[in-house]
PDB file of C-alpha atoms and ligand atoms in Angstrom:
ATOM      1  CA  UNK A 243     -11.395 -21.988  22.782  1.00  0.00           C
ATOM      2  CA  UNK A 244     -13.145 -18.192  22.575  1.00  0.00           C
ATOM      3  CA  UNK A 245     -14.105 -16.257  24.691  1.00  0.00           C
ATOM      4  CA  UNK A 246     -17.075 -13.154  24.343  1.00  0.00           C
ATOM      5  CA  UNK A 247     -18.045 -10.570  26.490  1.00  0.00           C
ATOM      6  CA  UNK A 248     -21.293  -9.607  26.751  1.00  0.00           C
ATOM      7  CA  UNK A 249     -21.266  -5.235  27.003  1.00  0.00           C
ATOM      8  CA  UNK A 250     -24.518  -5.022  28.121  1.00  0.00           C
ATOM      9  CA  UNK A 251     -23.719  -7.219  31.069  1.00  0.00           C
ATOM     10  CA  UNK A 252     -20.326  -6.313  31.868  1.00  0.00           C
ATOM     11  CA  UNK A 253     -19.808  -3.767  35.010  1.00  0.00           C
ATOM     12  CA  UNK A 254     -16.504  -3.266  34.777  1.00  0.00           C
ATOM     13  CA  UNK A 255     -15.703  -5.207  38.021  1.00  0.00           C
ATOM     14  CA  UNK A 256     -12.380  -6.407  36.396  1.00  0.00           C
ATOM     15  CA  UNK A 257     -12.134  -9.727  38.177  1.00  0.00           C
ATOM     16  CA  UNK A 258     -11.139 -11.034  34.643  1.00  0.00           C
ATOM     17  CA  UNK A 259      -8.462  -9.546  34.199  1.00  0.00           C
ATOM     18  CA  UNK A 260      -7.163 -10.081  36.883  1.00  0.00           C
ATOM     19  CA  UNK A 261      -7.186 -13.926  37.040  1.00  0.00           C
ATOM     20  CA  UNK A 262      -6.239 -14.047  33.517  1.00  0.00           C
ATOM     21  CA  UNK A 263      -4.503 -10.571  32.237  1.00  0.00           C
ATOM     22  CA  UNK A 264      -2.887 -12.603  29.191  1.00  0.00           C
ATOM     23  CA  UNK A 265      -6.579 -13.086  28.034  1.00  0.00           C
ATOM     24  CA  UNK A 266      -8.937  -9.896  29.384  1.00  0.00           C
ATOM     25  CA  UNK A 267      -8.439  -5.995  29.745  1.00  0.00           C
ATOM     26  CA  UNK A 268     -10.082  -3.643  31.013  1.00  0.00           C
ATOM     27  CA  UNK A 269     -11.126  -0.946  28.206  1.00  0.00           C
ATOM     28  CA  UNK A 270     -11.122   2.844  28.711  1.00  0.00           C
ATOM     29  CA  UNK A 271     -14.599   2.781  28.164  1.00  0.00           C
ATOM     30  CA  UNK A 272     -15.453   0.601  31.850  1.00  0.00           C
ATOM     31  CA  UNK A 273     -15.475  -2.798  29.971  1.00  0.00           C
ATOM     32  CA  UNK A 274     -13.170  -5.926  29.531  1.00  0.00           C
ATOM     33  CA  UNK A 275     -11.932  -6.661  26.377  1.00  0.00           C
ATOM     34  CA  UNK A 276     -10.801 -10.338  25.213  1.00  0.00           C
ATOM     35  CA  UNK A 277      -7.463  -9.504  23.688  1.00  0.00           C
ATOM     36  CA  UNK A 278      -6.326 -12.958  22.230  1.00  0.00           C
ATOM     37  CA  UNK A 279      -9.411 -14.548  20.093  1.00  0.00           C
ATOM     38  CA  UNK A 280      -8.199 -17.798  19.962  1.00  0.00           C
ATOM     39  CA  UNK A 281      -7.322 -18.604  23.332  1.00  0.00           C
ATOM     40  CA  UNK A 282      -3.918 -21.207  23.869  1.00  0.00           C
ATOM     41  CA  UNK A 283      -4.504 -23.951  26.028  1.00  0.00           C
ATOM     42  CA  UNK A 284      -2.163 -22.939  28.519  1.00  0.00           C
ATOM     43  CA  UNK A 285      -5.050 -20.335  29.813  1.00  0.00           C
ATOM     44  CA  UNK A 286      -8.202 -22.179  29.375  1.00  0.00           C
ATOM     45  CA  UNK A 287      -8.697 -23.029  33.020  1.00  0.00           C
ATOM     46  CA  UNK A 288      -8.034 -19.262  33.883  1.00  0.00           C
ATOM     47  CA  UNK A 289     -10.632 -18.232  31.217  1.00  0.00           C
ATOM     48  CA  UNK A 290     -12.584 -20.619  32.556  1.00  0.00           C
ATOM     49  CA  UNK A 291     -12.049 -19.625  36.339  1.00  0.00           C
ATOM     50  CA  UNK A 292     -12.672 -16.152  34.772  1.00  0.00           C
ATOM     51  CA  UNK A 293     -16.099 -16.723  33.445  1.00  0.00           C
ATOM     52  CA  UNK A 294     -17.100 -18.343  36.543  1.00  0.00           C
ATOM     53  CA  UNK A 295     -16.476 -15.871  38.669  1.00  0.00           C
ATOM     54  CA  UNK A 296     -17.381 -12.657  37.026  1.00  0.00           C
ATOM     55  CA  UNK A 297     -20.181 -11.192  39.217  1.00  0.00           C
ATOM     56  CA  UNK A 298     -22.456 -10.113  36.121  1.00  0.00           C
ATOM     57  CA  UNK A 299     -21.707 -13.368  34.263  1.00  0.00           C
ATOM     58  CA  UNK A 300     -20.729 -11.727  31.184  1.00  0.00           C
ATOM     59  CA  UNK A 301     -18.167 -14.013  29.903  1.00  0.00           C
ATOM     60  CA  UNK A 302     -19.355 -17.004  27.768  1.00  0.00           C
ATOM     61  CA  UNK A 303     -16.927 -19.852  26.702  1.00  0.00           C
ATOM     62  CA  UNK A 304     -16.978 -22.007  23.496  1.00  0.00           C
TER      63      UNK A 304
HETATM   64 FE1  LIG B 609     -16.744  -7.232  33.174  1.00  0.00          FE
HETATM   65 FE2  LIG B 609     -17.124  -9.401  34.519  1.00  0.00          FE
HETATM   66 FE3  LIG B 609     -14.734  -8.801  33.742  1.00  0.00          FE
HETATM   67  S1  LIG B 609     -18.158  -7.467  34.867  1.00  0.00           S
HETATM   68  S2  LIG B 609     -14.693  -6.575  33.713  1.00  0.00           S
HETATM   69  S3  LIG B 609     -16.438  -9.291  32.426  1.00  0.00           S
HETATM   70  S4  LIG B 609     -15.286  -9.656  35.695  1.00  0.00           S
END
């Protein structure tokens, strides 16, 4: 699994990193950063549980 985050979308709420902080940071810049590209199965569900509940739905899956 991947993960991308959109920039123009992304607020900087940081709920991503905080369900999954093996996976997301937040960058100096306001914006999450996916730190891992391809993502071990053990976290899939919290990426996934990330990407649904990011308010600006900026996190796609594939
Ligand atoms: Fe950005 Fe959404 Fe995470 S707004 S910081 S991708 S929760």
């Amino acid at each position: 699994m991947k993960a991308t985050i959109d920039d123009d979308r992304c607020r900087g709420h940081g709920v991503c990193c905080t369900i999954c902080p093996e996976v997301f940071a937040l960058h100096d810049a306001g914006y999450a950063v996916v730190q891992i590209e391809d993502i071990p199965e053990e976290f899939e569900d919290a990426v996934e549980d990330a990407a649904r509940s990011c308010p600006e739905r900026a996190i796609t899956t594939s």
